[in-house]
Every structure is written in structure tokens, then in C-alpha cells.
CSV table of C-alpha atoms in Angstrom, one decimal:
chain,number,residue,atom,x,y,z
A,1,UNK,CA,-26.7,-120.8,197.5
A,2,UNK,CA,-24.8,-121.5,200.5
A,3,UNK,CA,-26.9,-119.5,203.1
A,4,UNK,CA,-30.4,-121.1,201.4
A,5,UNK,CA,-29.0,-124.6,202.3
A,6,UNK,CA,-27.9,-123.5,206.1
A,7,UNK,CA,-31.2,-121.5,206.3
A,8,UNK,CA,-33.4,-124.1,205.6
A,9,UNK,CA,-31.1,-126.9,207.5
A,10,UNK,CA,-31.8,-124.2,210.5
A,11,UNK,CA,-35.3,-124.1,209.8
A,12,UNK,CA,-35.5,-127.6,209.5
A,13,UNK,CA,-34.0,-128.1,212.8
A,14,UNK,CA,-36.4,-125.4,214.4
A,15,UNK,CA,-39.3,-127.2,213.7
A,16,UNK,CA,-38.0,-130.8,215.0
A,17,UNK,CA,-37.2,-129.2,218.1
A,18,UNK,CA,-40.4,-127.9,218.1
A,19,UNK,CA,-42.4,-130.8,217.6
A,20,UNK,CA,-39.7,-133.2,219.7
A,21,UNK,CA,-40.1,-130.5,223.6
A,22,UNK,CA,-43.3,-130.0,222.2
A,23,UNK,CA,-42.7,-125.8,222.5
A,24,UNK,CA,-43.2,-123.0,220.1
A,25,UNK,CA,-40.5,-121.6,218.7
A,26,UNK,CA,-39.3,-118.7,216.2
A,27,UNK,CA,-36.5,-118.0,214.4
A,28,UNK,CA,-35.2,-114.6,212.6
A,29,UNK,CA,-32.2,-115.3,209.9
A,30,UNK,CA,-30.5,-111.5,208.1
A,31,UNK,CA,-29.4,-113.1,205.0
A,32,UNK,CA,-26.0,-111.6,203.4
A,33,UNK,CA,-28.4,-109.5,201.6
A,34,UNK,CA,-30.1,-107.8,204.7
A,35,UNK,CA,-33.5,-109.6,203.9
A,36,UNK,CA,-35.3,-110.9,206.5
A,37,UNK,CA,-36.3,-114.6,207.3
A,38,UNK,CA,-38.7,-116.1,209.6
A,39,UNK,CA,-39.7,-119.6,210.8
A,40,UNK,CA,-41.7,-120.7,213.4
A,41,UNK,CA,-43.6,-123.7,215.1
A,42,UNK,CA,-46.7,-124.2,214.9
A,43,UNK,CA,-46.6,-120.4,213.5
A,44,UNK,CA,-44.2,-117.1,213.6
A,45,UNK,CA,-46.4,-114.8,213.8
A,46,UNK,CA,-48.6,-116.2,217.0
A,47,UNK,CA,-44.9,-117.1,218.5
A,48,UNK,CA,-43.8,-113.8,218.4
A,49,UNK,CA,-47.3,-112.1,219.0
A,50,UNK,CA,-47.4,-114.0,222.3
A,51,UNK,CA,-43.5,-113.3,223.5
A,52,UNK,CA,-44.3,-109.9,222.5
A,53,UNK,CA,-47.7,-109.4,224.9
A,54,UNK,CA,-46.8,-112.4,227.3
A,55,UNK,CA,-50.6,-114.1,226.4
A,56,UNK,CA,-50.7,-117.6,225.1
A,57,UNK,CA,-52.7,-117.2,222.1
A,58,UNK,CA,-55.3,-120.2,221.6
A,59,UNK,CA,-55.2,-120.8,217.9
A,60,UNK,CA,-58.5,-121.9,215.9
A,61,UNK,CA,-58.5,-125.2,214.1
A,62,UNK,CA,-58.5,-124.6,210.6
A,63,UNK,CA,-55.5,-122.3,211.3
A,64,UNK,CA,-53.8,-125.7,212.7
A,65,UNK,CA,-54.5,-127.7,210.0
A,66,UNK,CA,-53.3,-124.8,207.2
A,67,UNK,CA,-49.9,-124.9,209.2
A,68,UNK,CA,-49.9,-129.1,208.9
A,69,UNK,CA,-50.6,-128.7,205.3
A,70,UNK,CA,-47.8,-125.8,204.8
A,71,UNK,CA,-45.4,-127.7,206.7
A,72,UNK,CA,-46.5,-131.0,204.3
A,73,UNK,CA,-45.6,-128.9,201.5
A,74,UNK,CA,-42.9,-127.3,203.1
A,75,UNK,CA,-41.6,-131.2,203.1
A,76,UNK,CA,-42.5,-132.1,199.9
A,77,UNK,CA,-40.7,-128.5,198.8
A,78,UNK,CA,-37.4,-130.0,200.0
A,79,UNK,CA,-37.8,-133.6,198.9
A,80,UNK,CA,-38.0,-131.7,195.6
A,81,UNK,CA,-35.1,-129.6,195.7
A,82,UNK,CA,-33.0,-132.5,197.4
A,83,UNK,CA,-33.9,-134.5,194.1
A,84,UNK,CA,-33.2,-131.9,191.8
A,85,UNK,CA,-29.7,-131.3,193.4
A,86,UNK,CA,-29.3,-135.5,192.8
A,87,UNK,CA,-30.2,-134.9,188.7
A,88,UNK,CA,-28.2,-131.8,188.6
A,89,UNK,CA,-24.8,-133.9,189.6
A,90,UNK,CA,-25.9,-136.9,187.5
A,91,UNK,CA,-26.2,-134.2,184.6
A,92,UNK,CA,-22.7,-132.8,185.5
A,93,UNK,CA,-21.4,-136.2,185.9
A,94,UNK,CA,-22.4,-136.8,182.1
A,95,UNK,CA,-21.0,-134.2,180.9
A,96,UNK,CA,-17.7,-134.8,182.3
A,97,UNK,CA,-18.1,-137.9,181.1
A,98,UNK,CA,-18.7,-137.1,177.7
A,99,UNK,CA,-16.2,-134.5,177.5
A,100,UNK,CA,-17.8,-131.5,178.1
A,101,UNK,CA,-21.7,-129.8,176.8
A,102,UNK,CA,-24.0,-132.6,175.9
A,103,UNK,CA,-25.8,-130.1,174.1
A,104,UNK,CA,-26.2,-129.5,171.2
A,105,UNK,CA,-25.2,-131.9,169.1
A,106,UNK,CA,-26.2,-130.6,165.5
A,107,UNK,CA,-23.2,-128.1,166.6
A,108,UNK,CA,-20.8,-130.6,166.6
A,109,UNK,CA,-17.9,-130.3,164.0
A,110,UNK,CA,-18.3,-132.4,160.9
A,111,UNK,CA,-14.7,-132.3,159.9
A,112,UNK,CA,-13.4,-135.5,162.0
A,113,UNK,CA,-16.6,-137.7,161.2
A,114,UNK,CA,-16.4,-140.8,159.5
A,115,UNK,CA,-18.9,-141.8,156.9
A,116,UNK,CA,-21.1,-143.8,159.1
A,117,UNK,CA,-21.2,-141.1,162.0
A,118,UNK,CA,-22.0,-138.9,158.8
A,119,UNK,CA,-25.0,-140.6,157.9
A,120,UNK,CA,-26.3,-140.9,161.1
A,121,UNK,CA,-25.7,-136.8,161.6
A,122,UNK,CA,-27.6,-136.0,158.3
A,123,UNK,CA,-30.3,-138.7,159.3
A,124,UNK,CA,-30.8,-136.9,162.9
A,125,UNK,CA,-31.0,-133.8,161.2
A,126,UNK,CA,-33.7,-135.0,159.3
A,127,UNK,CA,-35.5,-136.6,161.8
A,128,UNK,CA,-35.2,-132.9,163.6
A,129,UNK,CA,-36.6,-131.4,160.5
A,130,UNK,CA,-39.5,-133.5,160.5
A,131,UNK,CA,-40.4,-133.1,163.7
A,132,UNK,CA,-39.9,-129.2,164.3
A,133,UNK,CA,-42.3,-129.3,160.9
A,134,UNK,CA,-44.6,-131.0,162.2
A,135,UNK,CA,-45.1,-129.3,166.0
A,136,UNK,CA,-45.2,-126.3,164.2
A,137,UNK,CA,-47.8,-127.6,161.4
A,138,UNK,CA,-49.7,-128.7,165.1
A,139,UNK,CA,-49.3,-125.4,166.6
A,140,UNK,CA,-50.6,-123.4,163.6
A,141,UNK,CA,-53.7,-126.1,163.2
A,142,UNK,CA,-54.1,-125.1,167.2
A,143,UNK,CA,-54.2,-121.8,166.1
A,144,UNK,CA,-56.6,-121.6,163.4
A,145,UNK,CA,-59.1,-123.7,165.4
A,146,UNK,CA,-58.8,-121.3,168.2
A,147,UNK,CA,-59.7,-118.7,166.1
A,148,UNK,CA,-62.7,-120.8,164.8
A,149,UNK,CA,-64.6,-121.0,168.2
A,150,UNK,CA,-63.4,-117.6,169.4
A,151,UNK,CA,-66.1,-115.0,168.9
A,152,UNK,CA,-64.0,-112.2,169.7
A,153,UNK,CA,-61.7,-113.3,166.3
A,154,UNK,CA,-64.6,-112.4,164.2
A,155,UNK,CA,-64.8,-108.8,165.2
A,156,UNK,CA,-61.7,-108.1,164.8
């Protein structure tokens, strides 16, 4: 977990040096693991093809604008995981709040309940009921329709 963070962080600051001295760069990262990790601006592979052969490489336009659009993604990609990182510590911040595992809580031990938290146990268990009956009525009424328009269910 640790070396995804610093590898993207270095790859993040790869690409704003690129874009700020306006220069092609490339970077190689071993992870722990001996796999190999590459990054480059505007792309490795040209970067390292022209260090490689000392030519400067004049790259097409469509392949510019596929490495915009990556690096887009590549932005939205983190925006993403940065997010997801936020709800993961609101979710562990919960759970410490409530005392530990959220989830589930039809396992819950009965045996300290008063009546009222009784009633409203037996009436979420009902309401589960109802609805796990009828997703699975929908799913099998999915099913058999399916099998109405498929021609192949015939045959068989």
C-alpha cells in the first residue's frame, strides 16, 4: 500500500515537472516485488526510444491527444482513489463509534434487548424477509422472460 502511494506521488511529480520545464521525462520504479513501473511525459516509451537512439521522435497527433486523454483519466483515477480513501476513514470512524462491526445487525445478541428494541428487531427482520422475497420473486420473473424470447431455450 505504502509503495502505491509513493509511486504514484512520484509519478505525479514526474509529470508536473514535465509539463512546468516543458521537457520529457521517464521514470523506472522496482517495486518491493521486483515488478517493474514506468511513467513518462508526454510518453515512456518515445522518451526512452529517443535517449536510447539520440533522435527526437516527432509524435503524430492522435497519439498526443490519447496521452491528454490517459493522463485525464489518469486524474480522474486518483480523484477516485483519494475519495475512496476519505469514505473508507468515515466508515472506520463509524465503526469505532459504534463500537465495533456495523454489520450485520440481524447477528446482534437478543439477550440484553428490551421489548421495544425487540419489536423493532423482529419488524427489521420482517421487512428483510419481504424484501429478499421479493428480489428473488423479480429475479426468477427475469429469468422466465429470458427464457421466453431466447430461441436457443427452446432447443434445449
Amino acid at each position: 500500500m505504502i509503495f502505491s502511494k509513493r509511486k504514484m506521488s512520484l509519478f505525479n511529480k514526474v509529470t508536473e515537472l514535465s509539463i512546468l520545464c516543458n521537457a520529457k521525462t521517464a521514470l523506472i520504479v522496482a517495486s518491493p516485488n521486483n515488478k517493474l513501473y514506468a511513467c513518462g511525459y508526454p510518453n515512456c516509451d518515445t522518451v526512452i526510444q529517443q535517449f536510447l537512439t539520440e533522435k527526437d521522435i516527432v509524435e503524430d497527433s492522435e497519439k498526443k491527444k490519447q496521452e491528454e486523454i490517459v493522463e485525464i483519466l489518469r486524474l480522474e483515477y486518483e480523484a477516485v482513489e483519494d475519495k475512496l480513501e476519505e469514505e473508507k476513514k468515515n466508515f472506520e470512524a463509524i465503526e469505532k463509534e459504534k463500537g465495533g462491526s456495523i454489520f450485520p445487525w440481524w447477528g446482534d445478541s437478543i439477550d440484553n434487548m428490551d421489548l421495544e428494541s425487540l419489536e423493532e428487531f423482529v419488524a427489521s427482520l420482517q421487512n428483510l424477509r419481504l424484501n429478499l422475497g421479493s428480489a428473488m420473486d423479480e429475479k426468477k420473473l427475469m429469468f422466465t422472460s429470458n427464457d421466453q424470447f431466447n430461441p436457443l431455450s427452446n432447443l434445449m
